[in-house]
Coordinates of C-alpha atoms in Angstrom, one line a residue:
M85 CA 0.0 0.0 0.0
D86 CA 2.8 2.4 0.9
S87 CA 4.7 1.6 -2.3
T88 CA 1.6 2.3 -4.3
R89 CA 1.1 5.6 -2.7
Q90 CA 4.7 6.5 -3.3
R91 CA 4.3 5.6 -7.0
L92 CA 1.2 7.7 -7.2
A93 CA 3.0 10.6 -5.6
I94 CA 5.8 10.4 -8.2
L95 CA 3.3 10.2 -11.1
H96 CA 1.1 12.9 -9.6
P97 CA 3.3 15.4 -7.7
R98 CA 1.5 17.4 -5.1
R99 CA 1.1 21.1 -5.8
S100 CA 1.0 23.6 -3.1
L101 CA -2.1 25.7 -2.6
G102 CA -0.2 28.8 -3.5
T103 CA 0.8 27.3 -6.9
V104 CA -2.7 26.1 -7.6
F105 CA -4.1 29.6 -6.7
A106 CA -1.5 31.4 -8.9
L107 CA -2.1 29.0 -11.8
S108 CA -5.8 29.3 -11.5
F109 CA -5.6 33.1 -11.3
A110 CA -3.3 33.2 -14.3
C111 CA -5.6 30.8 -16.3
V112 CA -8.7 32.8 -15.6
T113 CA -7.0 36.1 -16.5
A114 CA -5.5 34.5 -19.6
A115 CA -8.8 33.2 -20.8
T116 CA -10.5 36.6 -20.1
T117 CA -7.7 38.6 -21.7
L118 CA -7.4 36.4 -24.8
L119 CA -11.2 36.4 -25.3
G120 CA -11.3 40.2 -24.9
G121 CA -8.4 40.7 -27.2
F122 CA -9.8 38.4 -29.8
L123 CA -13.2 40.1 -29.7
S124 CA -11.7 43.6 -29.7
Y125 CA -9.4 42.7 -32.7
N126 CA -12.2 41.2 -34.7
A127 CA -14.5 44.2 -34.0
A128 CA -11.7 46.7 -35.0
A129 CA -10.7 44.7 -38.1
Q130 CA -14.3 44.5 -39.2
M131 CA -14.8 48.2 -38.6
V132 CA -11.6 49.1 -40.6
R133 CA -12.4 46.7 -43.4
V134 CA -16.0 47.9 -43.7
D135 CA -14.9 51.5 -43.6
Q136 CA -12.3 50.9 -46.4
D137 CA -14.8 49.0 -48.5
A138 CA -17.3 51.9 -48.0
V139 CA -14.7 54.4 -49.2
F140 CA -13.9 52.3 -52.3
R141 CA -17.5 51.9 -53.2
G142 CA -17.9 55.7 -52.8
V143 CA -15.1 56.2 -55.4
V144 CA -16.8 53.7 -57.7
N145 CA -20.1 55.5 -57.3
D146 CA -18.4 58.8 -58.2
L147 CA -17.0 57.2 -61.4
H148 CA -20.5 55.8 -62.1
Q149 CA -22.0 59.3 -61.9
Q150 CA -19.2 60.8 -64.1
V151 CA -19.8 58.4 -67.0
A152 CA -23.6 58.5 -66.5
Q153 CA -23.9 62.3 -66.6
R154 CA -21.4 63.0 -69.4
R155 CA -20.3 61.3 -72.6
L156 CA -16.7 60.5 -71.8
S157 CA -14.0 58.7 -73.7
P158 CA -11.0 56.8 -72.5
S159 CA -8.7 59.7 -73.2
D160 CA -10.6 61.8 -70.6
Y161 CA -9.0 59.5 -68.0
F162 CA -5.5 59.6 -69.2
S163 CA -2.8 61.1 -67.0
V164 CA -2.5 64.8 -67.6
S165 CA -0.5 67.7 -66.3
P166 CA -0.7 68.3 -62.5
D167 CA -1.9 71.8 -63.2
R168 CA -5.0 70.6 -64.9
D169 CA -8.0 68.8 -63.2
S170 CA -9.5 65.8 -64.9
P171 CA -12.1 63.2 -64.0
R172 CA -9.2 60.9 -63.0
D173 CA -8.1 63.3 -60.3
D174 CA -11.5 63.2 -58.7
L175 CA -11.1 59.4 -58.3
S176 CA -7.8 59.6 -56.5
R177 CA -8.4 62.5 -54.2
R178 CA -10.3 60.5 -51.5
I179 CA -8.0 57.5 -51.4
R180 CA -4.9 56.3 -53.2
T181 CA -6.5 54.5 -56.1
D182 CA -4.9 52.7 -59.0
V183 CA -6.6 53.6 -62.3
Q184 CA -6.3 51.7 -65.6
V185 CA -8.1 52.8 -68.8
L186 CA -9.5 50.3 -71.3
G187 CA -10.4 51.1 -74.9
R188 CA -12.7 49.3 -77.3
A189 CA -12.8 45.5 -76.9
G190 CA -10.9 45.8 -73.7
R191 CA -7.7 47.0 -75.1
V192 CA -5.4 48.7 -72.5
E193 CA -5.1 52.3 -73.4
E194 CA -3.2 53.4 -70.3
R195 CA -1.8 50.9 -67.8
G196 CA -2.2 51.4 -64.1
F197 CA 0.5 51.1 -61.5
P198 CA 0.7 48.3 -61.0
A199 CA -1.0 46.9 -64.1
L200 CA -4.4 45.5 -63.4
P201 CA -5.6 42.2 -64.9
V202 CA -8.0 42.4 -67.8
R203 CA -10.4 39.5 -67.7
A204 CA -13.2 38.5 -70.1
A205 CA -15.7 40.3 -67.8
D206 CA -13.6 43.5 -68.1
R207 CA -13.5 43.3 -71.9
A208 CA -17.3 42.7 -71.9
A209 CA -17.8 45.8 -69.7
A210 CA -15.6 47.8 -72.2
S211 CA -17.9 46.8 -75.0
H212 CA -21.1 47.4 -73.0
A213 CA -23.6 49.8 -74.5
T214 CA -24.8 51.2 -71.2
A215 CA -22.7 53.8 -69.4
G216 CA -22.1 53.0 -65.8
H217 CA -22.4 49.2 -66.1
T218 CA -20.1 48.0 -63.2
I219 CA -18.5 44.7 -62.1
Y220 CA -16.7 44.0 -58.8
Y221 CA -14.1 41.4 -58.0
K222 CA -11.0 40.8 -55.9
A223 CA -7.6 40.1 -57.4
R224 CA -4.0 39.4 -56.2
I225 CA -1.5 41.6 -58.1
E226 CA 2.3 41.2 -57.5
G227 CA 1.6 39.4 -54.2
D228 CA -0.9 42.0 -52.8
R229 CA -4.6 41.8 -52.6
Y230 CA -6.8 44.4 -54.3
R231 CA -10.4 45.4 -54.6
V232 CA -11.1 46.0 -58.3
A233 CA -14.1 47.6 -60.1
T234 CA -14.6 48.0 -63.9
V235 CA -17.1 50.7 -65.0
A236 CA -18.3 50.9 -68.6
L237 CA -18.1 54.2 -70.5
G238 CA -21.0 53.2 -72.6
G239 CA -21.5 52.8 -76.3
G240 CA -18.7 50.3 -76.5
R241 CA -16.1 53.1 -76.1
G242 CA -14.2 51.3 -73.3
A243 CA -14.1 51.2 -69.5
V244 CA -12.2 52.5 -66.5
Q245 CA -10.7 50.1 -63.9
V246 CA -10.1 51.3 -60.4
A247 CA -8.4 49.3 -57.7
Q248 CA -7.7 49.7 -53.9
Q249 CA -4.9 47.8 -52.2
Y250 CA -5.7 45.8 -49.1
S251 CA -2.2 45.8 -48.0
D252 CA -2.2 49.1 -46.1
T253 CA -5.2 48.1 -44.1
E254 CA -3.9 44.6 -43.5
D255 CA -0.6 45.9 -42.3
L256 CA -2.4 48.1 -39.8
L257 CA -4.5 45.1 -38.6
R258 CA -1.4 42.9 -38.4
K259 CA 0.3 45.4 -36.2
L260 CA -2.8 45.7 -34.1
K261 CA -2.9 41.9 -33.7
D262 CA 0.7 41.7 -32.8
R263 CA 0.3 44.5 -30.2
T264 CA -2.8 42.8 -28.8
V265 CA -0.9 39.5 -28.4
E266 CA 2.0 41.3 -26.7
L267 CA -0.3 43.1 -24.3
S268 CA -2.1 39.9 -23.5
A269 CA 1.1 38.1 -22.7
I270 CA 2.2 41.0 -20.4
V271 CA -1.2 40.9 -18.7
I272 CA -1.0 37.1 -18.2
V273 CA 2.4 37.3 -16.7
V274 CA 1.4 40.1 -14.4
A275 CA -1.7 38.2 -13.4
G276 CA 0.4 35.1 -12.6
L277 CA 2.7 37.2 -10.4
A278 CA -0.3 38.9 -8.7
G279 CA -1.9 35.5 -8.2
W280 CA 1.3 34.1 -6.6
W281 CA 1.5 37.2 -4.4
L282 CA -2.1 36.9 -3.3
A283 CA -1.7 33.2 -2.7
R284 CA 1.1 33.8 -0.3
R285 CA -0.9 36.5 1.4
I286 CA -4.2 34.6 1.6
A287 CA -3.2 31.0 1.7
G288 CA 0.0 31.4 3.7
R289 CA -1.7 30.9 7.1
L290 CA -3.7 28.0 5.7
V291 CA -0.5 26.4 4.5
R292 CA 1.0 26.9 8.0
L293 CA -2.1 25.4 9.6
T294 CA -1.8 22.4 7.2
R295 CA 1.8 21.9 8.3
V296 CA 0.8 22.0 11.9
A297 CA -2.0 19.4 11.3
E298 CA 0.5 17.2 9.5
H299 CA 3.0 17.6 12.3
V300 CA 0.3 16.6 14.9
A301 CA -0.7 13.6 12.8
R302 CA 2.9 12.5 12.4
T303 CA 4.1 13.0 16.0
G304 CA 0.9 12.7 18.0
R305 CA 1.9 15.8 20.0
L306 CA -1.2 17.7 21.0
D307 CA 0.7 20.6 22.6
T308 CA 1.8 22.0 19.2
E309 CA 1.2 25.8 18.8
V310 CA -1.5 26.6 16.2
P311 CA -1.5 29.9 14.3
V312 CA -4.8 31.5 15.1
A313 CA -4.4 35.1 13.8
G314 CA -7.1 36.8 11.8
Q315 CA -10.9 37.1 11.9
N316 CA -11.7 35.5 8.6
E317 CA -12.4 31.8 7.9
V318 CA -8.8 30.8 8.1
G319 CA -8.4 32.4 11.5
R320 CA -11.7 30.8 12.7
L321 CA -10.4 27.4 11.4
G322 CA -7.1 27.9 13.3
R323 CA -9.0 28.7 16.5
A324 CA -11.3 25.7 16.0
F325 CA -8.4 23.5 15.4
D326 CA -6.5 24.8 18.5
G327 CA -9.7 24.3 20.6
M328 CA -10.0 20.7 19.2
L329 CA -6.4 20.0 20.1
G330 CA -7.0 21.4 23.6
R331 CA -10.0 19.2 24.1
L332 CA -8.1 16.2 22.8
A333 CA -5.2 16.9 25.1
A334 CA -7.6 17.3 28.1
S335 CA -9.4 14.0 27.1
E336 CA -6.1 12.2 26.8
E337 CA -5.0 13.5 30.2
I338 CA -8.4 12.5 31.7
Q339 CA -8.0 9.0 30.1
R340 CA -4.5 8.7 31.5
R341 CA -5.6 9.6 35.0
L342 CA -8.6 7.3 34.8
V343 CA -6.3 4.4 33.8
Q344 CA -3.8 5.2 36.6
D345 CA -6.5 5.7 39.2
A346 CA -8.4 2.6 38.1
G347 CA -5.3 0.5 38.3
H348 CA -4.6 1.8 41.8
E349 CA -8.2 1.2 43.0
L350 CA -8.4 -2.3 41.4
R351 CA -5.1 -3.3 42.9
T352 CA -6.6 -3.3 46.5
P353 CA -9.5 -5.8 46.1
L354 CA -7.4 -7.9 43.7
T355 CA -4.6 -8.2 46.2
S356 CA -7.0 -9.1 49.0
L357 CA -8.7 -11.7 46.8
Q358 CA -5.3 -13.1 45.9
A359 CA -4.3 -13.4 49.5
N360 CA -7.6 -15.1 50.4
A361 CA -7.3 -17.4 47.5
A362 CA -3.9 -18.6 48.8
L363 CA -5.7 -19.7 52.0
L364 CA -8.3 -21.8 50.1
D365 CA -5.8 -24.7 49.8
R366 CA -5.9 -25.2 53.5
I367 CA -9.4 -24.0 54.3
D368 CA -10.3 -27.3 56.0
Q369 CA -7.5 -26.7 58.5
L370 CA -8.9 -23.3 59.5
P371 CA -11.1 -22.9 62.6
P372 CA -14.8 -22.4 61.8
Q373 CA -14.7 -18.7 62.7
A374 CA -11.7 -18.0 60.5
K375 CA -13.3 -20.0 57.7
A376 CA -16.4 -17.9 57.9
D377 CA -14.4 -14.7 58.1
L378 CA -12.4 -15.8 55.0
I379 CA -15.6 -16.5 53.0
A380 CA -17.3 -13.3 54.1
D381 CA -14.2 -11.3 53.2
M382 CA -14.0 -12.8 49.8
K383 CA -17.6 -12.1 49.1
S384 CA -17.2 -8.5 50.3
E385 CA -14.1 -8.0 48.1
T386 CA -15.8 -9.6 45.1
R387 CA -18.8 -7.4 45.5
E388 CA -16.6 -4.4 45.8
L389 CA -14.7 -5.4 42.7
I390 CA -17.9 -5.9 40.7
N391 CA -19.2 -2.5 41.8
L392 CA -15.9 -0.8 40.9
V393 CA -15.8 -2.4 37.5
N394 CA -19.4 -1.4 36.8
E395 CA -18.8 2.2 37.8
L396 CA -15.7 2.3 35.7
V397 CA -17.6 1.1 32.7
D398 CA -20.3 3.7 33.3
L399 CA -17.8 6.5 33.8
A400 CA -15.7 5.6 30.8
A401 CA -18.8 5.4 28.6
G402 CA -19.7 9.0 29.6
D403 CA -21.6 10.8 26.9
R404 CA -20.8 8.1 24.4
N405 CA -23.7 6.1 25.7
A406 CA -25.9 4.9 22.8
E407 CA -29.1 5.8 24.8
Q408 CA -31.1 8.4 23.0
P409 CA -32.7 11.4 24.8
T410 CA -36.4 11.2 25.3
E411 CA -39.0 13.2 27.1
I412 CA -39.1 12.1 30.8
T413 CA -40.7 13.4 34.0
L414 CA -38.0 13.9 36.6
G415 CA -40.5 13.2 39.4
A416 CA -41.2 9.7 38.0
L417 CA -37.5 8.9 37.8
A418 CA -37.1 10.1 41.3
E419 CA -39.8 7.7 42.5
D420 CA -38.0 4.8 40.8
A421 CA -34.6 5.8 42.2
A422 CA -36.0 6.2 45.7
A423 CA -37.7 2.8 45.6
L424 CA -34.4 1.1 44.6
T425 CA -32.5 2.9 47.4
R426 CA -35.1 2.0 50.0
R427 CA -34.8 -1.7 49.1
R428 CA -31.0 -1.6 49.3
T429 CA -30.6 0.6 52.4
G430 CA -33.9 0.4 54.2
R431 CA -33.8 4.2 54.6
E432 CA -36.8 6.5 54.5
I433 CA -36.8 8.9 51.6
L434 CA -39.1 11.8 51.1
I435 CA -39.7 13.2 47.6
E436 CA -40.7 16.7 46.8
A437 CA -41.0 17.1 43.0
D438 CA -43.0 19.2 40.5
D439 CA -44.2 18.0 37.1
T440 CA -41.1 19.1 35.2
V441 CA -40.6 17.2 31.9
V442 CA -37.2 17.3 30.2
R443 CA -35.5 15.7 27.2
A444 CA -32.7 13.5 28.6
R445 CA -31.3 10.0 28.8
P446 CA -33.5 8.3 31.4
D447 CA -31.0 5.6 32.5
A448 CA -28.2 8.1 32.9
V449 CA -30.3 10.5 35.0
Q450 CA -31.8 7.7 37.1
R451 CA -28.2 6.4 37.8
A452 CA -27.2 9.9 38.9
L453 CA -30.3 10.1 41.2
T454 CA -29.5 6.6 42.7
N455 CA -25.9 7.5 43.3
L456 CA -26.9 10.7 45.2
L457 CA -29.4 8.8 47.4
E458 CA -27.0 5.9 48.2
N459 CA -24.2 8.4 48.9
A460 CA -26.5 10.2 51.4
A461 CA -27.5 6.9 53.0
K462 CA -23.9 5.9 53.3
F463 CA -22.8 9.0 55.1
D464 CA -25.9 9.6 57.3
H465 CA -25.1 6.8 59.8
D466 CA -27.8 7.6 62.3
G467 CA -30.7 7.4 60.0
T468 CA -33.0 9.2 62.5
E469 CA -34.2 11.6 59.8
P470 CA -35.4 10.8 56.3
I471 CA -33.3 11.7 53.3
E472 CA -35.0 14.4 51.2
L473 CA -35.0 14.4 47.4
A474 CA -36.2 17.8 46.0
I475 CA -36.8 18.5 42.3
K476 CA -37.8 22.0 41.2
G477 CA -37.6 22.7 37.5
I478 CA -34.2 21.4 36.2
R479 CA -32.6 21.5 39.6
V480 CA -32.2 18.3 41.6
E481 CA -31.1 18.3 45.3
V482 CA -30.5 15.4 47.8
R483 CA -30.4 16.6 51.4
D484 CA -29.2 14.5 54.4
R485 CA -28.5 15.1 58.1
G486 CA -25.1 13.4 58.2
P487 CA -21.8 14.9 59.3
G488 CA -21.6 17.2 56.3
I489 CA -18.5 17.8 54.1
A490 CA -15.2 19.3 55.3
E491 CA -14.5 22.6 53.7
A492 CA -11.2 21.3 52.3
D493 CA -13.1 18.4 50.6
L494 CA -15.9 20.4 49.0
P495 CA -13.9 21.4 45.8
R496 CA -13.0 17.7 45.2
V497 CA -16.0 15.6 46.0
F498 CA -16.8 15.1 42.3
D499 CA -13.2 14.1 41.4
R500 CA -12.8 10.5 40.3
F501 CA -11.6 8.1 43.0
Y502 CA -11.4 10.9 45.6
R503 CA -12.4 9.8 49.1
A504 CA -12.3 12.1 52.1
D505 CA -10.5 10.9 55.2
S506 CA -13.8 10.3 56.9
A507 CA -14.9 8.0 54.1
R508 CA -11.9 5.8 53.7
S509 CA -13.3 3.2 56.2
L510 CA -16.7 3.1 54.3
P511 CA -17.5 0.9 51.3
G512 CA -17.3 2.5 47.9
S513 CA -15.0 3.3 45.0
G514 CA -15.1 7.1 45.0
L515 CA -16.8 7.1 41.6
G516 CA -20.4 7.6 42.5
L517 CA -20.3 11.4 42.6
A518 CA -17.9 11.5 39.6
I519 CA -20.7 9.7 37.6
V520 CA -23.2 12.3 38.8
H521 CA -20.9 15.1 37.6
A522 CA -20.4 13.3 34.2
V523 CA -24.2 12.9 33.7
A524 CA -24.8 16.6 34.6
V525 CA -22.1 17.8 32.2
A526 CA -23.3 15.5 29.4
H527 CA -26.8 17.1 29.8
G528 CA -25.5 20.6 29.7
G529 CA -25.7 21.2 33.4
T530 CA -23.5 21.3 36.5
A531 CA -23.0 19.4 39.7
F532 CA -22.9 21.2 43.1
A533 CA -22.3 20.3 46.8
H534 CA -22.5 22.4 50.0
N535 CA -23.2 22.0 53.6
R536 CA -26.7 22.2 55.0
A537 CA -27.8 24.6 57.7
G538 CA -28.3 22.7 60.9
G539 CA -26.0 19.8 59.8
G540 CA -25.8 17.6 56.9
A541 CA -25.1 18.2 53.2
I542 CA -26.9 19.1 50.0
I543 CA -25.6 17.5 46.8
G544 CA -27.3 17.7 43.5
F545 CA -27.1 18.7 39.8
T546 CA -28.8 20.8 37.2
L547 CA -29.7 20.1 33.6
D548 CA -29.6 22.3 30.5
P549 CA -32.5 24.9 30.7
A550 CA -33.1 24.2 27.0
S551 CA -33.9 20.6 27.7
R552 CA -37.0 21.5 29.6
V553 CA -40.2 20.7 27.7
R554 CA -42.8 23.4 27.8
R555 CA -46.3 21.9 27.7
P556 CA -49.4 24.0 26.9
R557 CA -51.8 24.5 29.8
T558 CA -54.9 22.3 29.7
A559 CA -58.4 23.2 30.9
S560 CA -57.9 21.3 34.1
T561 CA -54.8 23.2 35.0
A562 CA -56.1 26.6 33.9
D563 CA -57.7 29.3 36.1
P564 CA -61.1 27.9 37.3
A565 CA -62.6 31.3 36.6
A566 CA -61.7 30.9 32.9
T567 CA -63.2 27.4 32.7
P568 CA -66.6 27.5 30.8
R569 CA -69.6 26.4 32.8

């Protein structure tokens, strides 16, 4: 697989974002410039050619009017002294026109410069009876292209040929085309340089961010500094990536601590079970009381180990639980959790709850309620007063009359595996309240703990206010005065 990727990388070398941006910018500019230059050149060429053609036809029309208004002969169009005006002068004033005079039967009476070709159609025009009969055609003379028109003098007296060279116009258009190509090339080069400069300005931070991501992927180091400057999308991406790395680093640290703490907590019951298991080989030699203590101790350690493993699984699952949020009534969950705690501990539990309905994961919330109640039962040794479970809106409180919580322990009661000095002789893993905290955070709330006036503690959690389901008031819960009679 790696060799295949290497071959593909050789065949298809990776281009940087700056190169792609610059090439794209240059290609778009090139296409736009070439299209604009092509259209502009065509429009200019067409305008020039149409204008030149219109001028030539104007000269031919003048010739047509001359021969139609007067009875002219071929000699009237011969070259004469510069001091004397002739019909031929009128033809050459507007443009540089080549004039050739034909006599009867198309015989050349005076050649043009250069000499114009005399075709059968020209000879027919020279012999034509109608003055002003005209034929048009294009011809190549001495390598140059010409517009040619032959106008009959009438009565078979001959004809006059006039020609206009294309070359001047085409030379101008050729220069225009060459200049357009040169300017287009300059614009494309400038556009490529501008695209490269813009790419470095715009994509530079994105390229640096990509290098950071590749470095993290290659080394696995989550403490890499991420460029987060700017308020645009690249800056937002950098901040989001930096936040993601921070959360991954925190998650990795939490995972590491969980594994370390779990290994430490699991070691105690496993060591005890190992020591007790070593005595099973000679259990028949033990006194009855020692045998009973050994079995009771093994049962206790096994139960402790099972509870610890179950709580570790629940805690490690966290908000990755596949259970979907549904609409639940917190009071109903409180009744179920209280009934379970009564069976396990035999304690009296009073419930004060409203009819709040929330969208939450019912098993997770019930586990948090059960942990709070069992925690209160464990620390309230006397059991002379009932444990109180109060639910008001999205706030859940469990109140007891136990010894309370030392001020030094209050900030850490929700830490994993944390056990206060007063609780080290009591059963438990130190994960019960950590699970409560995890459930609260997963539901957008917080966990809290403080001492109760008159003795005891109040421990509970809140849920996200947005999770509360607002139900419309029905007629039975509305104001009696508003109920129709």
